[in-house]
Amino acid sequence: MSRLLRLLSLVVTAFALPGSASAATEISIDPSAGGRRFDGVGALSAGGSSRYLIDYPRPARDAILDYLFKPSYGATLQILKVEIGGDGNSTDGSEASVEHSRGAVDCRAGYEFWLMREAKRRNPAIKLYALAWGAPGWTGTFWSQNTIASILHWLACARRQGLTIDYLGGTQNESSYSKAWTVSLRRALDAAGFAGTRLVMAEAFDTAARWRVANDLASDPLFRRVTSVVGNHDVCGSPTNGKQCTTTTTAWNLGKPLWASELGAMDGNADAAAMARSIIRGYSQARLVGYVTWPLVSAIPPGLKHETFGLISTKQPWSGFYRVNAMTYAIAMMTWFTAPGWQYVNGANGPIGGAYANGSYATLKSPGGASWSTIAETTTATAAQTVSFAIRGALPRQTVRVWRTRPDSTSPADWMVRRPDVHPAGGRFSYRLLPGYLYAFTTLVRSGKGSAAAPAPRHFGTYVEDPNANLLDDTPLYLAPFDGAFRYQPCVTDPSSRCSQQMAPQPPVYWRSHPGFPHAVIGDESLDDYTVSCDVLFTRPGSSAGVIGRFSGRDRNISNLRNISNFRGYLLTLDDRGTWRLIKNSITARIDVLASGTLRAPAGVRTWHNLALAVDRSTLTAAIDGQRVGSVTDNDANYRSGLAGIEAGATMAGGAWTGTSWPIVQYRRLRVSRSLP
């Protein structure tokens, strides 16, 4: 068939009745047709979403990492995007900066460097990508040279650990952008030896698919020159449904790679098909060539909005239990049979039967045409359909391997199933596609999927902090920071010992502004009646700190993060003057002081004080230094269970959190016990 006849055939097919499964579909794979370069499919570790992963015991931790990164085992991610921590909450937790104070750089901070090393160890070809949500408080404002300096220090830390960052967001996550700042960032990168790190713009939350940055790129040659990739978020629906990915003519014509640089708000099982649709339809609908989903894993405390999201659920490091979600193998159907640098084959991508309601397909070939793969989905189809393949040119055609995944199933038996090979006759074959499946037709040879089994789950039990535990980072085991940064440091009173310390000396430059205070939680939903206790030490006057009981939720309207400190739970706080308060916090911003008092002497600085809060059904009992200071009854049924935790700087004014005091406080002997006074 001549190229003209093929084009006419595509025009006729494109106007088939919506939802029709009767229109014939011929997938003509012509290596001379041209097409854009494929940059890969990946996932994003950000917003505290990976916190628990590093605390998993081996071999469970290795199995999880294999499912994420090991080639032809699980998701086989081709891109790993991570947050550049800024000490402030960025969705489901806070990620530590490497520079809490100007000039004091500590490359051991956080877990993202560890995660990138593990990804590279399993797949040296994986591309690394970084983006900042906020910035440490000393920078003053995100759009400053200070923030550029802090990003350069982070990149230098990555380089010292043998990591090359391939892509960097040239702006702040889902915020307005500054062309002048991005140009300054590019110049600073080049001067510091990071010329190979390519900038992605504009990382915008773009559900309306305006791609505003494309207009600025088209009209500003300098801005266009410093930008390598045009990437926006949620351009395949919001929440992502993958039914229609969008772009604009201006973006299309820039000649730069277009990425869905964050696809989000997807359940790890229920929305696996939505992810598959996005990465299969994205090219034919919007010429997208790169895709990143958030979150990588849901390694977060229970009760949060995103606890069921991600490729793998990893919420029990104390038991080692994890659950591989269908999202893992929905992504694998693309990543097992392609690689960054492959090329889309124009004319072999589009809807099945002339309408996306019937499904869709995408075809890519390797450099030189030694291999090719067609990935198809019928996730919105209602009937079986037959598609015909015509393999043209010098593409291999002797044997086509067929794989199939059912994305709406939570049974591993339905994922990545090898089907009988096809042997084309004269480069042609037909195949019957069942509704509700993902299919891969490929010349590549692959073996079976991962088979590691997870340990049995169990609830969180008694916890006694062990600062000498063999940790991969310096955060106390199982402690999940929500705001601020909590890490082990030499104890003020005994430098030969380690104490946990709140590290950020001032409020950070937030991604979404809120009156937050540093706090971190530990445990699971099984905690109901227990005692949480901890020693605290103030390092400077004007400080306060305390313990948290029955942390059970946050404002689930996470879109603006302005109520991050309005979690449901109780706090026992003490300040250096000796004033204590027993506080009931709520997700509606109401703060009730249930009891308060003053110690006989100021608590002072550089002196340890033990705080203990016992929650027994409706009775709350507060003790300081072993002496009961108050007991109250609260019959609110919404406060019957929840996590334990620690906090610093929870100060109030006018019945609201001020968010202005971020003291450097040390902690030791954190304990969560089922025993009650």
XYZ file of C-alpha atoms in Angstrom:
677
model
C 0.000 0.000 0.000
C 1.418 3.409 -0.931
C 1.982 6.043 1.758
C -0.925 8.093 0.292
C -3.296 5.134 0.539
C -2.172 4.466 4.098
C -2.889 8.088 5.028
C -6.339 7.874 3.453
C -6.975 4.679 5.386
C -6.034 6.408 8.640
C -8.382 9.316 7.854
C -11.294 6.924 7.233
C -10.481 4.989 10.399
C -10.285 8.145 12.490
C -13.922 8.958 11.725
C -15.369 5.590 12.734
C -18.323 5.791 15.096
C -17.307 6.323 18.743
C -17.274 3.089 20.695
C -17.409 0.987 17.545
C -15.405 -2.241 17.692
C -16.204 -3.196 14.120
C -13.845 -0.857 12.279
C -10.802 -2.759 11.082
C -7.467 -1.890 12.676
C -4.275 -2.467 10.765
C -1.102 -1.609 12.611
C 1.380 -0.884 9.856
C 4.888 -0.807 11.308
C 7.060 1.032 8.816
C 10.573 1.812 10.119
C 10.946 4.639 7.605
C 7.899 6.510 8.945
C 9.890 8.505 11.508
C 8.854 9.432 15.014
C 10.006 11.139 18.174
C 12.544 9.766 20.630
C 11.114 7.920 23.635
C 12.574 9.147 26.956
C 11.085 6.580 29.318
C 8.594 5.850 32.080
C 9.442 6.497 35.698
C 8.204 7.295 39.166
C 8.683 10.039 41.720
C 9.905 9.787 45.300
C 8.784 13.011 46.981
C 6.573 14.436 49.673
C 7.844 11.981 52.273
C 6.243 9.136 50.333
C 9.297 6.835 50.566
C 10.181 7.396 54.227
C 9.624 3.839 55.524
C 11.385 2.110 52.636
C 14.905 2.648 53.939
C 13.957 1.120 57.328
C 12.801 -2.191 55.850
C 14.849 -5.212 56.903
C 16.607 -7.382 54.394
C 15.689 -9.385 52.380
C 12.324 -7.603 52.116
C 14.016 -4.279 51.325
C 16.038 -5.832 48.512
C 12.933 -7.483 47.090
C 11.038 -4.177 47.022
C 13.928 -2.432 45.295
C 14.146 -5.279 42.777
C 10.438 -4.950 42.006
C 10.978 -1.260 41.317
C 14.263 -1.150 39.431
C 15.637 -4.554 38.413
C 15.280 -5.036 34.643
C 12.565 -7.457 33.535
C 11.569 -8.268 37.106
C 8.969 -5.749 38.211
C 8.283 -2.191 37.082
C 11.745 -1.849 35.465
C 11.566 1.913 35.930
C 13.502 3.896 33.348
C 13.430 7.225 35.230
C 13.712 7.919 38.953
C 12.656 11.411 39.980
C 13.349 12.593 43.530
C 12.691 15.610 45.707
C 15.471 17.977 46.679
C 14.578 18.239 50.363
C 13.888 21.602 51.948
C 12.979 20.672 55.573
C 9.289 21.511 55.090
C 6.219 19.395 54.480
C 5.729 18.736 50.797
C 2.654 16.455 50.909
C 2.768 13.380 53.192
C 5.881 14.357 55.077
C 8.985 16.502 54.996
C 12.308 15.687 53.384
C 15.561 16.855 54.931
C 17.723 19.505 53.333
C 21.455 18.865 53.032
C 21.964 22.436 54.240
C 19.743 23.321 57.215
C 21.949 26.379 57.853
C 23.892 28.371 55.288
C 27.235 26.744 54.510
C 26.750 23.712 56.762
C 26.384 21.026 54.087
C 25.788 17.425 55.174
C 25.498 15.004 52.264
C 24.216 12.229 54.540
C 20.866 13.950 55.063
C 17.749 12.183 53.856
C 17.216 8.946 51.974
C 16.961 10.053 48.330
C 20.695 9.625 47.620
C 20.480 6.101 49.047
C 17.462 5.374 46.864
C 19.193 6.632 43.724
C 22.266 4.527 44.480
C 20.105 1.424 44.882
C 18.310 2.170 41.616
C 21.597 2.628 39.758
C 23.018 -0.537 41.282
C 20.150 -2.521 39.802
C 19.878 -0.659 36.528
C 22.890 1.500 35.556
C 20.912 2.867 32.593
C 18.172 4.449 34.706
C 17.888 8.222 34.308
C 17.970 10.378 37.462
C 15.812 13.476 37.780
C 15.438 15.965 40.654
C 13.108 18.804 41.589
C 12.729 21.120 44.588
C 9.395 21.629 46.355
C 10.645 24.097 48.963
C 13.975 25.363 50.261
C 15.705 25.640 53.638
C 14.724 28.784 55.533
C 18.102 30.511 55.204
C 17.494 31.018 51.474
C 14.851 33.657 52.274
C 12.759 33.100 49.168
C 12.698 30.372 46.559
C 13.442 32.790 43.727
C 16.850 33.755 45.036
C 20.490 33.089 44.291
C 20.591 31.427 47.706
C 18.204 28.741 46.490
C 20.324 28.202 43.385
C 23.336 27.799 45.676
C 21.489 25.245 47.807
C 20.519 23.249 44.693
C 24.139 23.270 43.529
C 25.226 21.975 46.931
C 22.675 19.152 46.631
C 23.965 18.285 43.160
C 27.517 18.289 44.489
C 26.448 15.849 47.208
C 24.980 13.598 44.528
C 28.196 13.774 42.511
C 30.299 12.864 45.565
C 28.217 9.714 45.862
C 28.812 8.742 42.240
C 25.421 9.970 41.018
C 24.891 11.988 37.858
C 21.607 13.887 37.772
C 20.381 13.735 34.175
C 17.386 16.063 34.539
C 16.571 18.925 36.914
C 13.351 20.848 37.278
C 14.254 24.437 36.433
C 11.648 25.874 38.777
C 9.661 25.126 41.937
C 7.221 22.246 41.881
C 3.753 23.278 40.663
C 4.331 26.974 41.257
C 4.754 30.065 39.161
C 8.092 30.253 37.412
C 10.685 32.911 36.741
C 12.382 32.904 33.363
C 15.241 35.022 34.717
C 15.755 32.641 37.645
C 15.827 29.628 35.317
C 18.392 31.315 33.096
C 20.502 32.089 36.190
C 20.189 28.483 37.303
C 21.405 27.256 33.904
C 24.426 29.536 34.015
C 25.261 28.441 37.557
C 24.966 24.771 36.580
C 27.352 25.256 33.676
C 29.858 27.142 35.808
C 29.789 24.461 38.514
C 30.441 21.577 36.130
C 26.852 20.391 35.665
C 26.503 21.263 31.984
C 25.162 17.781 31.253
C 22.181 18.186 33.579
C 19.192 19.170 31.438
C 16.461 21.518 32.681
C 12.766 20.588 32.599
C 10.169 23.377 32.497
C 7.725 24.299 33.909
C 6.610 21.452 36.241
C 3.179 23.141 36.342
C -0.064 21.642 37.629
C -1.709 21.810 34.227
C -5.061 20.024 34.313
C -6.461 22.572 31.845
C -3.629 21.645 29.447
C -2.720 25.233 28.706
C 1.038 24.526 28.551
C 1.616 28.243 29.213
C 5.351 27.721 29.401
C 5.337 26.726 25.724
C 4.209 30.227 24.768
C 7.090 31.777 26.726
C 9.541 29.326 25.218
C 8.323 30.113 21.713
C 8.717 33.872 22.204
C 11.969 33.968 24.223
C 15.040 32.486 22.466
C 17.238 32.584 25.592
C 14.634 30.869 27.752
C 14.122 28.304 24.989
C 17.858 27.677 24.747
C 18.296 26.869 28.451
C 15.253 24.562 28.538
C 15.831 21.015 27.313
C 12.509 19.324 28.144
C 8.984 20.728 28.322
C 7.226 18.912 31.157
C 3.943 19.597 32.927
C 1.888 17.703 35.486
C -1.488 15.966 35.253
C -1.919 16.432 31.516
C -3.749 13.101 31.159
C -6.670 14.065 33.405
C -6.849 15.055 37.060
C -7.047 12.726 38.806
C -5.150 10.998 36.027
C -7.456 8.769 34.013
C -5.410 8.453 30.832
C -8.417 8.724 28.561
C -7.229 11.942 26.974
C -3.713 13.328 27.182
C -3.397 16.896 25.950
C -0.944 19.432 24.631
C -1.024 22.541 22.461
C 0.109 23.243 18.926
C 2.725 25.654 20.262
C 4.182 23.024 22.576
C 4.044 20.412 19.835
C 5.977 22.639 17.440
C 8.788 23.623 19.831
C 10.813 20.626 18.705
C 11.589 19.711 22.323
C 10.625 16.536 24.183
C 7.198 16.798 25.829
C 6.766 15.006 29.147
C 3.996 14.241 31.556
C 6.525 15.025 34.280
C 4.106 14.027 37.033
C 1.009 11.873 36.735
C -0.684 11.627 40.091
C -3.710 10.997 42.273
C -3.849 7.320 41.256
C -4.551 4.335 43.477
C -1.891 1.649 43.098
C -4.466 -0.950 42.110
C -7.718 0.707 41.086
C -5.957 3.145 38.734
C -3.392 0.828 37.165
C -5.357 0.923 33.920
C -5.337 4.727 33.986
C -1.538 4.703 34.160
C -1.343 2.237 31.287
C -3.673 4.340 29.155
C -1.566 7.435 29.806
C 1.700 5.911 28.638
C 0.112 4.190 25.631
C -2.154 7.008 24.408
C 0.177 9.865 25.348
C 2.148 9.850 22.128
C -0.707 9.559 19.644
C -2.832 12.128 21.481
C -0.241 14.669 22.619
C 3.200 13.593 21.359
C 4.307 12.906 24.942
C 7.544 10.937 25.128
C 8.254 10.809 28.887
C 6.060 9.860 31.838
C 6.571 10.033 35.600
C 4.020 8.854 38.148
C 3.766 9.933 41.799
C 4.318 8.356 44.246
C 6.945 5.695 43.698
C 5.742 3.796 46.770
C 3.361 4.484 49.645
C 5.859 4.145 52.477
C 3.986 6.497 54.797
C 2.041 6.313 58.065
C -1.591 5.172 57.866
C -4.530 7.536 57.711
C -3.123 9.787 54.990
C -4.814 10.528 51.696
C -2.191 8.790 49.564
C -1.625 5.640 51.608
C -3.027 3.358 48.869
C -1.083 5.002 46.048
C 2.190 3.969 44.454
C 3.663 0.925 42.778
C 4.176 -0.910 46.072
C 2.609 -0.463 49.499
C 5.418 -0.442 52.059
C 3.913 0.671 55.365
C 5.239 -1.966 57.765
C 9.020 -1.867 58.104
C 8.697 -3.469 61.572
C 7.236 -6.625 59.990
C 8.812 -6.455 56.531
C 5.385 -6.858 54.910
C 4.791 -5.175 51.555
C 2.285 -5.525 48.732
C 3.098 -5.232 45.035
C 0.316 -3.281 43.341
C -1.081 -3.723 39.845
C 0.492 -0.378 38.893
C 3.892 -2.104 38.920
C 3.039 -4.396 36.028
C 0.885 -1.864 34.204
C 4.094 0.157 33.857
C 6.153 -2.967 33.137
C 4.131 -3.620 30.000
C 5.863 -0.590 28.496
C 9.258 -0.659 30.218
C 10.077 -4.350 29.686
C 9.822 -3.968 25.932
C 11.265 -0.484 25.301
C 14.146 1.685 26.496
C 14.987 5.396 26.511
C 16.438 6.169 23.094
C 13.964 3.994 21.228
C 11.868 5.765 18.610
C 8.128 5.929 18.173
C 6.970 4.671 14.772
C 4.611 7.229 13.319
C 1.474 5.733 11.828
C 1.599 2.809 14.271
C 0.174 4.648 17.269
C -3.466 5.476 17.846
C -6.939 4.224 18.710
C -8.179 0.718 18.065
C -11.065 0.541 15.655
C -10.933 4.284 15.103
C -12.012 5.252 18.650
C -10.110 5.405 21.905
C -13.130 3.911 23.636
C -12.054 0.646 22.040
C -8.479 0.937 23.297
C -5.198 2.141 21.877
C -1.703 1.094 20.864
C 1.823 2.510 20.659
C 4.708 1.155 18.592
C 8.410 1.804 19.111
C 11.592 0.521 17.532
C 15.137 0.281 18.827
C 17.938 2.389 17.321
C 18.837 0.761 14.011
C 15.583 -1.188 13.929
C 16.936 -4.444 15.347
C 13.885 -4.754 17.639
C 10.354 -3.406 17.850
C 7.418 -3.563 20.245
C 3.744 -2.657 20.078
C 1.973 -2.081 23.393
C -1.823 -2.150 23.282
C -4.610 -1.638 25.811
C -8.300 -2.485 25.750
C -9.099 -1.125 29.210
C -12.192 0.786 28.031
C -13.359 -1.746 25.434
C -16.528 -3.773 25.903
C -15.977 -6.504 23.327
C -13.208 -8.560 21.778
C -11.517 -7.066 18.717
C -9.128 -8.308 16.082
C -6.173 -6.226 14.981
C -3.956 -6.913 11.998
C -0.226 -6.251 11.907
C 1.867 -5.487 8.833
C 5.616 -5.484 9.519
C 7.438 -3.574 6.830
C 10.982 -2.758 5.787
C 13.882 -4.563 7.415
C 12.237 -4.966 10.833
C 12.511 -8.505 12.245
C 9.390 -10.568 11.659
C 10.231 -14.232 12.276
C 8.900 -14.517 15.819
C 6.700 -12.119 17.803
C 6.444 -12.745 21.557
C 3.140 -11.903 23.191
C 2.615 -10.858 26.812
C -0.601 -9.947 28.580
C -1.562 -8.215 31.849
C -4.950 -7.632 33.412
C -4.575 -4.254 35.165
C -7.818 -4.429 37.138
C -6.700 -7.585 38.941
C -4.780 -7.685 42.219
C -3.673 -11.264 41.577
C -0.048 -11.608 40.415
C -1.183 -14.573 38.339
C -2.871 -12.082 35.994
C 0.192 -9.889 35.501
C 2.840 -10.260 32.830
C 1.567 -13.557 31.462
C 3.446 -15.056 28.520
C 1.130 -16.069 25.660
C 2.001 -18.290 22.678
C 4.399 -16.798 20.170
C 3.182 -15.572 16.809
C 4.996 -16.374 13.559
C 3.990 -13.818 10.902
C 3.449 -14.950 7.330
C 4.940 -12.489 4.899
C 5.264 -9.986 7.700
C 1.552 -10.164 8.533
C -0.499 -11.587 11.394
C -3.745 -10.929 13.220
C -4.555 -11.149 16.905
C -7.776 -11.160 18.918
C -7.688 -8.704 21.830
C -9.941 -9.320 24.806
C -11.454 -6.345 26.645
C -9.826 -5.174 29.876
C -6.238 -6.175 29.112
C -2.804 -4.825 28.259
C -0.872 -6.562 25.492
C 2.739 -6.437 24.362
C 3.841 -7.700 20.945
C 7.624 -7.703 20.776
C 10.686 -9.209 19.172
C 12.547 -8.984 22.491
C 13.144 -12.078 24.612
C 12.151 -11.726 28.257
C 11.927 -14.172 31.157
C 9.288 -14.410 33.873
C 8.395 -11.728 36.400
C 9.615 -11.356 39.971
C 8.535 -13.970 42.479
C 9.810 -12.761 45.876
C 7.244 -13.259 48.635
C 6.641 -10.770 51.441
C 6.707 -11.686 55.153
C 3.420 -11.798 57.013
C 2.039 -8.481 58.300
C 1.777 -7.636 61.996
C 0.741 -4.595 63.949
C 3.129 -2.136 65.505
C 4.027 -3.175 69.058
C 6.031 -1.709 71.893
C 8.804 0.563 70.664
C 12.008 1.413 72.478
C 14.340 3.743 70.616
C 17.795 2.350 69.867
C 20.160 5.101 68.650
C 22.809 2.456 67.928
C 20.612 0.511 65.509
C 22.205 -0.246 62.151
C 20.442 2.521 60.234
C 21.017 3.351 56.590
C 20.333 6.978 57.389
C 20.378 9.058 60.571
C 16.636 9.252 61.194
C 15.338 7.285 64.212
C 13.935 3.942 63.142
C 10.274 4.112 61.995
C 9.977 7.836 62.800
C 8.272 9.742 59.968
C 8.846 13.530 59.924
C 5.868 15.623 58.839
C 7.539 18.989 59.194
C 11.146 19.794 60.023
C 14.064 17.373 60.012
C 14.792 14.841 62.768
C 18.204 13.176 62.719
C 20.735 11.690 65.102
C 23.481 13.987 66.361
C 25.968 13.847 69.259
C 24.098 14.458 72.508
C 24.665 17.922 73.993
C 25.345 16.480 77.445
C 27.361 13.467 76.245
C 28.892 13.836 72.778
C 29.925 10.169 72.799
C 26.216 9.225 72.627
C 23.632 9.898 69.937
C 20.423 11.848 70.411
C 17.719 12.661 67.934
C 17.632 16.338 67.055
C 15.251 18.691 65.265
C 17.694 20.205 62.780
C 15.968 23.111 61.006
C 16.685 26.352 62.896
C 13.976 28.383 61.151
C 10.753 27.809 59.173
C 11.575 26.682 55.636
C 10.544 28.284 52.386
C 7.435 26.182 51.916
C 6.007 24.770 48.743
C 2.577 25.632 50.144
C 2.665 28.135 52.995
C 1.218 27.069 56.348
C 1.787 27.781 60.058
C 3.645 24.549 60.653
C 5.890 23.336 63.418
C 8.343 20.428 63.364
C 6.743 17.101 64.250
C 7.193 13.421 63.464
C 5.072 10.346 64.138
C 5.522 6.633 64.681
C 3.259 3.574 64.763
C 0.143 2.348 62.993
C -3.626 2.328 63.267
C -3.594 -0.415 65.929
C -2.340 2.015 68.579
C -5.194 2.997 70.877
C -4.385 2.859 74.599
C -0.697 3.433 75.314
C 1.932 5.683 76.846
C 4.333 7.718 74.737
C 7.338 9.131 76.571
C 10.539 10.886 75.636
C 13.326 12.987 77.176
C 13.677 16.475 75.703
C 16.477 19.043 75.979
C 16.296 22.669 74.888
C 19.447 24.070 73.304
C 18.433 27.725 73.493
C 15.950 29.945 75.346
C 12.499 30.462 73.885
C 12.107 26.771 73.012
C 9.341 24.260 73.495
C 8.876 20.575 72.671
C 6.647 17.670 73.499
C 5.083 14.336 72.663
C 2.056 13.490 70.539
C -0.653 10.909 71.211
C -3.346 9.483 68.934
C -2.287 11.273 65.771
C -4.994 9.938 63.491
C -5.344 12.124 60.472
C -4.926 15.401 58.690
C -7.077 17.619 56.567
C -7.596 15.382 53.541
C -8.029 18.390 51.255
C -4.365 18.214 50.411
C -4.553 20.540 47.409
C -3.128 23.543 49.228
C -1.495 21.928 52.297
C -2.433 24.936 54.381
C -3.651 22.861 57.317
C -0.630 20.620 57.728
C -0.441 21.120 61.504
C -4.166 20.640 62.052
C -3.919 16.916 62.587
C -6.292 15.124 64.925
C -4.489 14.235 68.146
C -3.224 15.268 71.567
C -0.005 17.093 72.486
C 1.815 17.423 75.787
C 4.146 20.394 75.432
C 6.739 21.969 77.733
C 8.723 25.184 77.239
C 12.020 26.255 78.781
C 10.219 28.558 81.229
C 8.456 25.536 82.721
C 4.988 26.060 81.264
C 3.238 22.879 80.157
C 0.037 22.360 78.194
C -2.134 19.388 77.321
C -3.627 20.270 73.944
C -6.320 18.791 71.747
C -5.577 19.519 68.099
C -8.071 19.098 65.268
C -8.164 19.015 61.477
C -10.583 21.965 61.505
C -7.887 24.282 62.919
C -9.490 24.324 66.360
C -6.991 24.078 69.214
C -8.238 23.363 72.743
C -6.015 23.600 75.812
C -7.413 20.827 78.016
C -5.056 21.474 80.929
C -2.017 23.610 81.687
C 0.326 24.593 84.463
C 3.807 25.696 85.441
C 6.596 23.670 86.989
C 8.060 24.835 90.272
C 11.263 25.805 88.480
C 11.969 26.739 84.844
C 12.882 23.819 82.628
C 15.909 25.765 81.390
C 18.335 24.794 78.642
C 20.853 21.955 78.349
C 18.857 19.967 80.909
C 16.911 16.778 80.202
C 13.231 16.496 81.101
C 11.020 13.460 80.593
C 7.538 13.974 79.145
C 4.978 11.163 79.228
C 1.446 11.168 77.865
C -0.824 8.218 78.643
C -4.022 7.774 76.623
C -6.421 5.253 78.163
C -9.834 5.241 76.528
C -11.169 8.719 77.352
C -8.601 9.525 80.049
C -5.449 11.526 79.297
C -2.693 11.657 81.878
C 0.333 13.954 81.628
C 3.550 13.454 83.580
C 6.808 15.419 83.601
C 9.980 14.034 85.157
C 7.984 11.164 86.641
C 5.434 13.385 88.378
C 1.820 13.518 87.280
C 0.956 17.122 86.399
C -2.541 16.715 85.002
C -5.321 14.343 84.055
C -8.432 15.075 81.975
C -11.301 13.231 80.361
C -12.196 13.668 76.707
C -15.126 11.642 75.381
C -14.641 12.569 71.726
C -15.095 9.309 69.779
C -12.877 10.633 66.967
C -9.837 10.465 69.246
C -9.810 6.807 70.254
C -6.718 5.623 68.362
C -3.744 6.965 66.484
C 0.009 7.232 66.210
C 2.519 8.529 68.732
C 5.053 11.237 67.999
C 7.316 14.098 69.017
C 7.219 17.799 68.230
C 9.137 21.051 68.622
C 7.926 24.636 68.657
C 4.176 23.996 68.838
C 3.387 27.537 69.944
C 0.028 29.297 69.810
C -1.313 32.803 69.576
C -4.975 33.730 69.441
C -6.005 30.077 69.422
C -3.961 29.197 66.321
C -0.533 27.767 65.628
C 1.970 30.501 64.907
C 4.540 28.501 62.973
C 7.254 30.968 63.923
C 9.278 28.985 66.478
C 11.518 26.271 65.051
C 13.828 25.439 67.956
C 16.788 23.094 67.871
C 15.664 20.450 70.370
C 17.227 17.105 71.284
C 15.334 13.933 72.167
C 16.311 10.601 73.655
C 14.661 7.411 74.931
C 11.533 7.685 72.812
C 9.262 4.894 73.947
C 5.778 3.731 72.992
C 4.393 1.230 75.489
C 1.057 -0.510 75.878
C 1.493 -0.234 79.637
C -0.432 2.561 81.354
C 0.031 4.325 84.695
